[in-house]
mmCIF file of N, CA and C in Angstrom:
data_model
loop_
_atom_site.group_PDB
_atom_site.id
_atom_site.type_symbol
_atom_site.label_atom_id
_atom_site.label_comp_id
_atom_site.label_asym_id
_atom_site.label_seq_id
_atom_site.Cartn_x
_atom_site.Cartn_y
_atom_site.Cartn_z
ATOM 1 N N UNK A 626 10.046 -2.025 -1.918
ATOM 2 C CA UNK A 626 9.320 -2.608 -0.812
ATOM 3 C C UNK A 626 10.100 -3.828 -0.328
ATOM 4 N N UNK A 627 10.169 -4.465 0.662
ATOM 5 C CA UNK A 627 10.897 -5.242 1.565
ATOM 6 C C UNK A 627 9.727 -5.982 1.565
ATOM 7 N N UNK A 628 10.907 -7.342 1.217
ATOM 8 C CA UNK A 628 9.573 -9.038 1.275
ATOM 9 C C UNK A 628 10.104 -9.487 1.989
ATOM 10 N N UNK A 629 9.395 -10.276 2.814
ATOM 11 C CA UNK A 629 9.997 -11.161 3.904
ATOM 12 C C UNK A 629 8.504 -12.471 3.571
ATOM 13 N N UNK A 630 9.219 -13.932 3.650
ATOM 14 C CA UNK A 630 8.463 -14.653 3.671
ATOM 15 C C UNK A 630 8.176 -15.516 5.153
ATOM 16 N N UNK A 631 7.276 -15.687 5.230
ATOM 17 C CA UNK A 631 7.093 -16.884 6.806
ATOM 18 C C UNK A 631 6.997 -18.241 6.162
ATOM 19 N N UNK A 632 8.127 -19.069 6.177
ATOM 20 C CA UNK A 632 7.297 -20.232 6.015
ATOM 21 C C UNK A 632 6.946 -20.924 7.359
ATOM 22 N N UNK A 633 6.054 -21.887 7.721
ATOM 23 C CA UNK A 633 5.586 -22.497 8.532
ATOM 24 C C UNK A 633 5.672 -23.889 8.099
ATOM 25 N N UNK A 634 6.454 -24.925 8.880
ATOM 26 C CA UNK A 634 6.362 -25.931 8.620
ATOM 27 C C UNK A 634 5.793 -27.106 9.585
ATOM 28 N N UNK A 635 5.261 -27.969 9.354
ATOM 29 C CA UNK A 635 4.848 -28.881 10.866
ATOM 30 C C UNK A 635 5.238 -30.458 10.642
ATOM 31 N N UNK A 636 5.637 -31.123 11.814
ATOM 32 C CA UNK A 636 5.613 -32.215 11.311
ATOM 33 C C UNK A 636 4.539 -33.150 12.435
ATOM 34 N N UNK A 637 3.398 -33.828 11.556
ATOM 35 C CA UNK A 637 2.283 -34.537 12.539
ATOM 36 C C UNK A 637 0.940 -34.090 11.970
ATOM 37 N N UNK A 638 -0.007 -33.980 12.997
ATOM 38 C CA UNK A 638 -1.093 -33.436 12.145
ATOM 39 C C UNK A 638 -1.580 -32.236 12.318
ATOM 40 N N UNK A 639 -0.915 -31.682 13.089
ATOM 41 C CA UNK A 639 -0.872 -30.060 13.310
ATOM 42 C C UNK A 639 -1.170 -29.147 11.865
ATOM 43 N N UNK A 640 -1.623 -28.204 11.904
ATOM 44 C CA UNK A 640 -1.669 -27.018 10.459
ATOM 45 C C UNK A 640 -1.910 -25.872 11.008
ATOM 46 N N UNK A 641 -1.157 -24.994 10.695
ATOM 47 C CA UNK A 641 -0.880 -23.459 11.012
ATOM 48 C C UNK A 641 -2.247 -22.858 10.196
ATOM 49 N N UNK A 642 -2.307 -21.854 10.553
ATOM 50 C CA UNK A 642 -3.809 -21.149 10.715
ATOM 51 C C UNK A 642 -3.392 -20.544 8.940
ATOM 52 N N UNK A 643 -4.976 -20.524 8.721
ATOM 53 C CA UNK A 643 -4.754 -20.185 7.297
ATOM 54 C C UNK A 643 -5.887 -18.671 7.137
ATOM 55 N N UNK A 644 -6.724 -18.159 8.300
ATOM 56 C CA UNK A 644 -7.537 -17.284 8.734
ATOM 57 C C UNK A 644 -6.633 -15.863 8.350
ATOM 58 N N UNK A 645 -7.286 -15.125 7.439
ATOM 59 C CA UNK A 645 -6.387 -13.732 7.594
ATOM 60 C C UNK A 645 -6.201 -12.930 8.230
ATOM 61 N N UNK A 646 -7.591 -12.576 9.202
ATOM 62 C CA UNK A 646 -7.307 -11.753 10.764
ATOM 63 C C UNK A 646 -6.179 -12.509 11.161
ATOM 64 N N UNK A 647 -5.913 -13.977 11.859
ATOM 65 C CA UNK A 647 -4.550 -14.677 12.674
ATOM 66 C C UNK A 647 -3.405 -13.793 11.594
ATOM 67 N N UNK A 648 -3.488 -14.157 10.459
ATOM 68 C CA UNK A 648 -2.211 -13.900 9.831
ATOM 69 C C UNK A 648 -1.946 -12.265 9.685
ATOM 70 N N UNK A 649 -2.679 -11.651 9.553
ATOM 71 C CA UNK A 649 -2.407 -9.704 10.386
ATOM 72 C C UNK A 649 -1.934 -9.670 11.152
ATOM 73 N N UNK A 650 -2.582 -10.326 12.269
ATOM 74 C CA UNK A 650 -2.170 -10.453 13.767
ATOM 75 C C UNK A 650 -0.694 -10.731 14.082
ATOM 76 N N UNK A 651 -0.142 -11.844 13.548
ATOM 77 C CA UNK A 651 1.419 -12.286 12.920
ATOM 78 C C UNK A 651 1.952 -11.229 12.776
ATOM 79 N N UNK A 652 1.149 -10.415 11.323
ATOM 80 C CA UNK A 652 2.506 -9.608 10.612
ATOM 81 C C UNK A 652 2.488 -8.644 11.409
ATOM 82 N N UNK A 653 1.282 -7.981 12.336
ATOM 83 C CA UNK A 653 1.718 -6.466 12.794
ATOM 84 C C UNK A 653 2.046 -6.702 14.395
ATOM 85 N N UNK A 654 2.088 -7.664 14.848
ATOM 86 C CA UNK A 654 3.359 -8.224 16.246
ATOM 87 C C UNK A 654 4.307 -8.184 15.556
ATOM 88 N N UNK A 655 4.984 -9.222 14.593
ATOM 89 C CA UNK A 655 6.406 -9.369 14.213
ATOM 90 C C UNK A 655 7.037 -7.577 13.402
ATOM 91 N N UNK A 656 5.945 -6.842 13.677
ATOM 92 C CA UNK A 656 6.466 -5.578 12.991
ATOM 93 C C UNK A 656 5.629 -4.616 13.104
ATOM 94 N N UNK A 657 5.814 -4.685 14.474
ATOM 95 C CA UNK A 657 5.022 -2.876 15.349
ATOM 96 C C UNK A 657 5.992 -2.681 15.005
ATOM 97 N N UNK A 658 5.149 -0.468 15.446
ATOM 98 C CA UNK A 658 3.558 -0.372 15.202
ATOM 99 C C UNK A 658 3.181 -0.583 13.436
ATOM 100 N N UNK A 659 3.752 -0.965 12.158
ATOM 101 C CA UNK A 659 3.142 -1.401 11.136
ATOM 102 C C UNK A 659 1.545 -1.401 11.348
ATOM 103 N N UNK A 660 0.472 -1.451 10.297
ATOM 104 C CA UNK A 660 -0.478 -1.430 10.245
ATOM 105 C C UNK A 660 -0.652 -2.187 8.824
ATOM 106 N N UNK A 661 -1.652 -3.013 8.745
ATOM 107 C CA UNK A 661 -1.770 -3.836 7.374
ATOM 108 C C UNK A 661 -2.282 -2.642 6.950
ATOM 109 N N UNK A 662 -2.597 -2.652 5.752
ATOM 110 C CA UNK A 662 -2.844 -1.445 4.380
ATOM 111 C C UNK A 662 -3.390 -2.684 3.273
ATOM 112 N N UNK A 663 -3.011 -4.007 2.995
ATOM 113 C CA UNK A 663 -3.934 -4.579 1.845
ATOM 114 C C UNK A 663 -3.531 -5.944 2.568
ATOM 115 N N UNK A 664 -4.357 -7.087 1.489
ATOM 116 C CA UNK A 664 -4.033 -8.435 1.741
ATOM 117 C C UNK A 664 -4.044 -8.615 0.258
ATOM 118 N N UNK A 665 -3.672 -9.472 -0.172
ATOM 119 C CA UNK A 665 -4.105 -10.869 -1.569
ATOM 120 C C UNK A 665 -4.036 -12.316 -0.706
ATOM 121 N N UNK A 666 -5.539 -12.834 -1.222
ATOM 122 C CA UNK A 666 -5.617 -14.170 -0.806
ATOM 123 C C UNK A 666 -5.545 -14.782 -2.404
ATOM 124 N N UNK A 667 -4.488 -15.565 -2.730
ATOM 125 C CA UNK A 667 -4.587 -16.240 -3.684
ATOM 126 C C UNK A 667 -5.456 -17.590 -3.866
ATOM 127 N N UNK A 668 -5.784 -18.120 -2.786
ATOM 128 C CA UNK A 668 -6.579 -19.568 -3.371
ATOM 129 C C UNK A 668 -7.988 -19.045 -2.911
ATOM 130 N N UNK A 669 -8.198 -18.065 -2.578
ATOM 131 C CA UNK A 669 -9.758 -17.287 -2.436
ATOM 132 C C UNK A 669 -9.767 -16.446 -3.851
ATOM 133 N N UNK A 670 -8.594 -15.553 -4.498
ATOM 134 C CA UNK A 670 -8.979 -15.212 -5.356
ATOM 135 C C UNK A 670 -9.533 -13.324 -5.110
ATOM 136 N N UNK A 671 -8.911 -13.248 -3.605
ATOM 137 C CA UNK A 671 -9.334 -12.069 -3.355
ATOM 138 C C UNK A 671 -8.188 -10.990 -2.635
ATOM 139 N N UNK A 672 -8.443 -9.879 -3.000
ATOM 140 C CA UNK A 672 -7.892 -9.020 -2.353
ATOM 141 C C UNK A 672 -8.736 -7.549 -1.414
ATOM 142 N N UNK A 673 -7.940 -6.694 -0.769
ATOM 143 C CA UNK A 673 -8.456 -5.447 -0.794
ATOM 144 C C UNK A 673 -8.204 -4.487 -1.522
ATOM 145 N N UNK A 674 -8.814 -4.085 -2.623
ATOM 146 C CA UNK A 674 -8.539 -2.883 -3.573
ATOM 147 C C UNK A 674 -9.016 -1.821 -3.414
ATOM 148 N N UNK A 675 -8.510 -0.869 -3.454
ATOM 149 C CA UNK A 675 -8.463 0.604 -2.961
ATOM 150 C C UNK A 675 -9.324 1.240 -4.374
ATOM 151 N N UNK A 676 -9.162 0.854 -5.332
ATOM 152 C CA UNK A 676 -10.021 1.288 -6.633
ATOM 153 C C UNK A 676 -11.791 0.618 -6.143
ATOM 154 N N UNK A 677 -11.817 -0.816 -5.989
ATOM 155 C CA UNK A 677 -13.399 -1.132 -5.326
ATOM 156 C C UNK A 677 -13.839 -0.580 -4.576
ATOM 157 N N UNK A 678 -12.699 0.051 -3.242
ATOM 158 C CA UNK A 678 -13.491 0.698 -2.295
ATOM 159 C C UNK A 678 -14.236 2.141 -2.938
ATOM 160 N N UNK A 679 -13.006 2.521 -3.811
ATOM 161 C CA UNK A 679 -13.741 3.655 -4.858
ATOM 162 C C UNK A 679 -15.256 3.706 -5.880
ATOM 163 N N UNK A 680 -15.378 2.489 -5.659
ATOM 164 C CA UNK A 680 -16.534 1.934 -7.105
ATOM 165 C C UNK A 680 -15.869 2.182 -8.119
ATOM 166 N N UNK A 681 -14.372 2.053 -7.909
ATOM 167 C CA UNK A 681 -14.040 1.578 -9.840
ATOM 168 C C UNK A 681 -13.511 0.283 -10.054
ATOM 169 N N UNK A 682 -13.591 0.262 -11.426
ATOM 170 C CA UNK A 682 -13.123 -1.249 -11.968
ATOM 171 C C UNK A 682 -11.868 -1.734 -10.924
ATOM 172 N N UNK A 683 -11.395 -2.935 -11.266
ATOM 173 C CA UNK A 683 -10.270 -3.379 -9.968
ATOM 174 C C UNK A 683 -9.604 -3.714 -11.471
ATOM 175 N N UNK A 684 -8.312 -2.987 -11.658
ATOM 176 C CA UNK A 684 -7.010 -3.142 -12.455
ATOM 177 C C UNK A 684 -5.880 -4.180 -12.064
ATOM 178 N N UNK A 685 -6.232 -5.062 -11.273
ATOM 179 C CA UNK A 685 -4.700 -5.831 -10.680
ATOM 180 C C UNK A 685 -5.069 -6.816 -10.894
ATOM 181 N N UNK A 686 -6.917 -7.374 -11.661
ATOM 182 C CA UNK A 686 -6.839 -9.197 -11.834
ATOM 183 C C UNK A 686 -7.140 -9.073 -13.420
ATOM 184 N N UNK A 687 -6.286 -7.967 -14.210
ATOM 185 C CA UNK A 687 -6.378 -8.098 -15.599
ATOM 186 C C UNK A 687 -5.621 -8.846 -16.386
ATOM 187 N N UNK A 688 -5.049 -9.472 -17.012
ATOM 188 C CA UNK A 688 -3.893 -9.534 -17.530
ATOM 189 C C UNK A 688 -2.830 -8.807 -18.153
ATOM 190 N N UNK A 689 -1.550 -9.112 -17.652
ATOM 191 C CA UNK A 689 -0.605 -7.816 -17.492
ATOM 192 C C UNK A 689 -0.579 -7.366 -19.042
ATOM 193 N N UNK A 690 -1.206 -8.036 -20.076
ATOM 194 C CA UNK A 690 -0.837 -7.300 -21.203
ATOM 195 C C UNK A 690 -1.811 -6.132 -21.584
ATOM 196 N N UNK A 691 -3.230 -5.854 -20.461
ATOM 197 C CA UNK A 691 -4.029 -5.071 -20.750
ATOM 198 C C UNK A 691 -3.285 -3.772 -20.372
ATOM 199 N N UNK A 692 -3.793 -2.577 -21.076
ATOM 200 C CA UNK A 692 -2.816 -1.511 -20.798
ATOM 201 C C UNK A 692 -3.524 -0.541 -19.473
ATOM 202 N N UNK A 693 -4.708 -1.685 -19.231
ATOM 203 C CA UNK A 693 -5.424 -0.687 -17.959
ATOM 204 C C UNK A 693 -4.961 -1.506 -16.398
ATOM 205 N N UNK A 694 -3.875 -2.502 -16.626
ATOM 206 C CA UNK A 694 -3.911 -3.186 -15.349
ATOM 207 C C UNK A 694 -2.302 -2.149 -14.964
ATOM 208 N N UNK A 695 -2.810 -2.482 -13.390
ATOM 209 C CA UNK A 695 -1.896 -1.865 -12.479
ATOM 210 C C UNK A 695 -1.521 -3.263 -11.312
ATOM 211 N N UNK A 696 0.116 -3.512 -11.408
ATOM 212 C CA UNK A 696 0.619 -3.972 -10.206
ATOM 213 C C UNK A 696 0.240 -4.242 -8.720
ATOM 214 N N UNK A 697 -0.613 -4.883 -8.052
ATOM 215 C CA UNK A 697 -0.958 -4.598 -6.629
ATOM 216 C C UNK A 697 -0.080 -3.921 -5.901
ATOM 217 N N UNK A 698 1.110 -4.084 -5.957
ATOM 218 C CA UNK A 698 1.932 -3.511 -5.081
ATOM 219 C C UNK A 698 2.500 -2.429 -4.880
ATOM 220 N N UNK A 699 2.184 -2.119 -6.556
ATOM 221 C CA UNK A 699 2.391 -0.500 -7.253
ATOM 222 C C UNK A 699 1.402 0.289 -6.449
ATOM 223 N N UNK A 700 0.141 -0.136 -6.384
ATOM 224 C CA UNK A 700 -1.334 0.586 -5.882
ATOM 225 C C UNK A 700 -0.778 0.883 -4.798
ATOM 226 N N UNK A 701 -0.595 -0.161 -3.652
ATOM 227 C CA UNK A 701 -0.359 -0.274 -2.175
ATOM 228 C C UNK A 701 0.860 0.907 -1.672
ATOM 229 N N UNK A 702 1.794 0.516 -2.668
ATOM 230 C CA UNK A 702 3.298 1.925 -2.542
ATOM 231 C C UNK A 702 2.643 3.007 -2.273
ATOM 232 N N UNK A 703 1.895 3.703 -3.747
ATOM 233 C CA UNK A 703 1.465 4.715 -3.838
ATOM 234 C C UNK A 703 0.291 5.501 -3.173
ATOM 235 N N UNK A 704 -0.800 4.678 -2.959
ATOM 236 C CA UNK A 704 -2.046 5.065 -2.348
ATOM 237 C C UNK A 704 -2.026 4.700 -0.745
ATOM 238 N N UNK A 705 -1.332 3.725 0.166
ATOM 239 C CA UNK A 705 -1.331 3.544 1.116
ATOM 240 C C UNK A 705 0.483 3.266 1.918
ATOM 241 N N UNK A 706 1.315 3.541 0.871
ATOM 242 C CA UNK A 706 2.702 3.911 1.304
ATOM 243 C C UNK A 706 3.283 2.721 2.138
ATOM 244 N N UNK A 707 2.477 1.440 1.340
ATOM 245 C CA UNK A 707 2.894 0.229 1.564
ATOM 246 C C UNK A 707 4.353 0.023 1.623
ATOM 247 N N UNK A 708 5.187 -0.903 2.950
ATOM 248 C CA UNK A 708 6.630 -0.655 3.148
ATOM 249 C C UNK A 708 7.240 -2.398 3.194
ATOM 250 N N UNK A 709 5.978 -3.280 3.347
ATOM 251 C CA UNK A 709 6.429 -4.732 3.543
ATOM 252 C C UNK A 709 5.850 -5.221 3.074
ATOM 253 N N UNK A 710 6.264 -6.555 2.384
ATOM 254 C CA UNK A 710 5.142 -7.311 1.835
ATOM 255 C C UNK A 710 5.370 -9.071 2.702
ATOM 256 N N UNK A 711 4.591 -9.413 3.430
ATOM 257 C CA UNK A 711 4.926 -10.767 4.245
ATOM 258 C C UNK A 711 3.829 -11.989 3.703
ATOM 259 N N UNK A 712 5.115 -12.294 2.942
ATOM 260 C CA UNK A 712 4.350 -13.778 2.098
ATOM 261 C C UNK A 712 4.173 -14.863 2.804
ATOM 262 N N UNK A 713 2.766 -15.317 3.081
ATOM 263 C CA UNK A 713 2.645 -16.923 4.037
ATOM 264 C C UNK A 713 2.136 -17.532 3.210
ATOM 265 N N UNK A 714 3.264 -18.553 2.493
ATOM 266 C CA UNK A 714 3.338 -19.413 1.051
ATOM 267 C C UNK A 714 2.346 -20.557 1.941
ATOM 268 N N UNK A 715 2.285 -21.262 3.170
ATOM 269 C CA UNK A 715 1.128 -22.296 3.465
ATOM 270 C C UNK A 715 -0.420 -21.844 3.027
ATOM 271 N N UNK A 716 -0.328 -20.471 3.792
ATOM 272 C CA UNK A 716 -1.610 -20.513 2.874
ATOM 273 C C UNK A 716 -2.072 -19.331 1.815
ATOM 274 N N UNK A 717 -1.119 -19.212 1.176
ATOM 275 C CA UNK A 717 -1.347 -18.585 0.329
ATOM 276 C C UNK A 717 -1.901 -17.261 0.514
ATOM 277 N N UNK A 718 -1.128 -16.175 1.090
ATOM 278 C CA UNK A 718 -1.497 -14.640 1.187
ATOM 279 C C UNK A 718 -0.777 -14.142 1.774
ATOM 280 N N UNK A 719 -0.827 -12.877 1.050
ATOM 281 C CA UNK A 719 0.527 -11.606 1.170
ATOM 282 C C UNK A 719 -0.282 -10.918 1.859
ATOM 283 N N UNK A 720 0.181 -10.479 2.917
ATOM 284 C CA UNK A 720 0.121 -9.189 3.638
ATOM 285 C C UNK A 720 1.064 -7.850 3.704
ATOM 286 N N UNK A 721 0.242 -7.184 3.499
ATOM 287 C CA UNK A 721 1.160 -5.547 3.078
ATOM 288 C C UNK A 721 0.766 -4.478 3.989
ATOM 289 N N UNK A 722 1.848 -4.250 4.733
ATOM 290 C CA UNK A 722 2.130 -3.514 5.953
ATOM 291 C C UNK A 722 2.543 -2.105 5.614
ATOM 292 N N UNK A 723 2.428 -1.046 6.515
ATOM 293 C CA UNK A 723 2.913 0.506 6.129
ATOM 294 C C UNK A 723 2.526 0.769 7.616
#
């Protein structure tokens, strides 16, 4: 999978949007026609998991030494043929494009 990061920097009192619809919006302009397929919000603590939408357990906030956790990105490859992953380190969330 292909990472590309955005950083955003400002100088003043300006702050770049930290909203995850804006930041979709970003990744699938900077990379039509792409379509998001997952997010991870790290300082929310949340993602979209394709196992929850299933009603099963969510395997990706286990710790990697459990033998039932699975990679997010592994999931995203395989189940939604995830092709980018666009890290916005300001506010913390990956967006994963296919």
């Amino acid at each position: 999978m292909d990472r590309v990061t955005v950083n955003i920097t400002t100088e003043g009192g300006s702050r770049p949007t930290e909203i995850i619809a804006d930041l979709r919006s970003v990744a699938e302009t900077l990379f039509y026609p792409m379509k998001l397929v997952g997010f991870w919000d790290e300082r929310a603590d949340m993602h979209l998991c394709p196992q929850e939408e299933r009603r099963q357990p969510c395997p990706h906030k286990l710790p990697p030494s459990d033998p039932s956790f699975i990679e997010y990105t592994r999931t995203l490859q395989r189940e939604r043929r995830a092709q980018v992953e666009l890290v916005f380190p300001h506010a913390g969330v990956t967006v994963y494009l296919s």
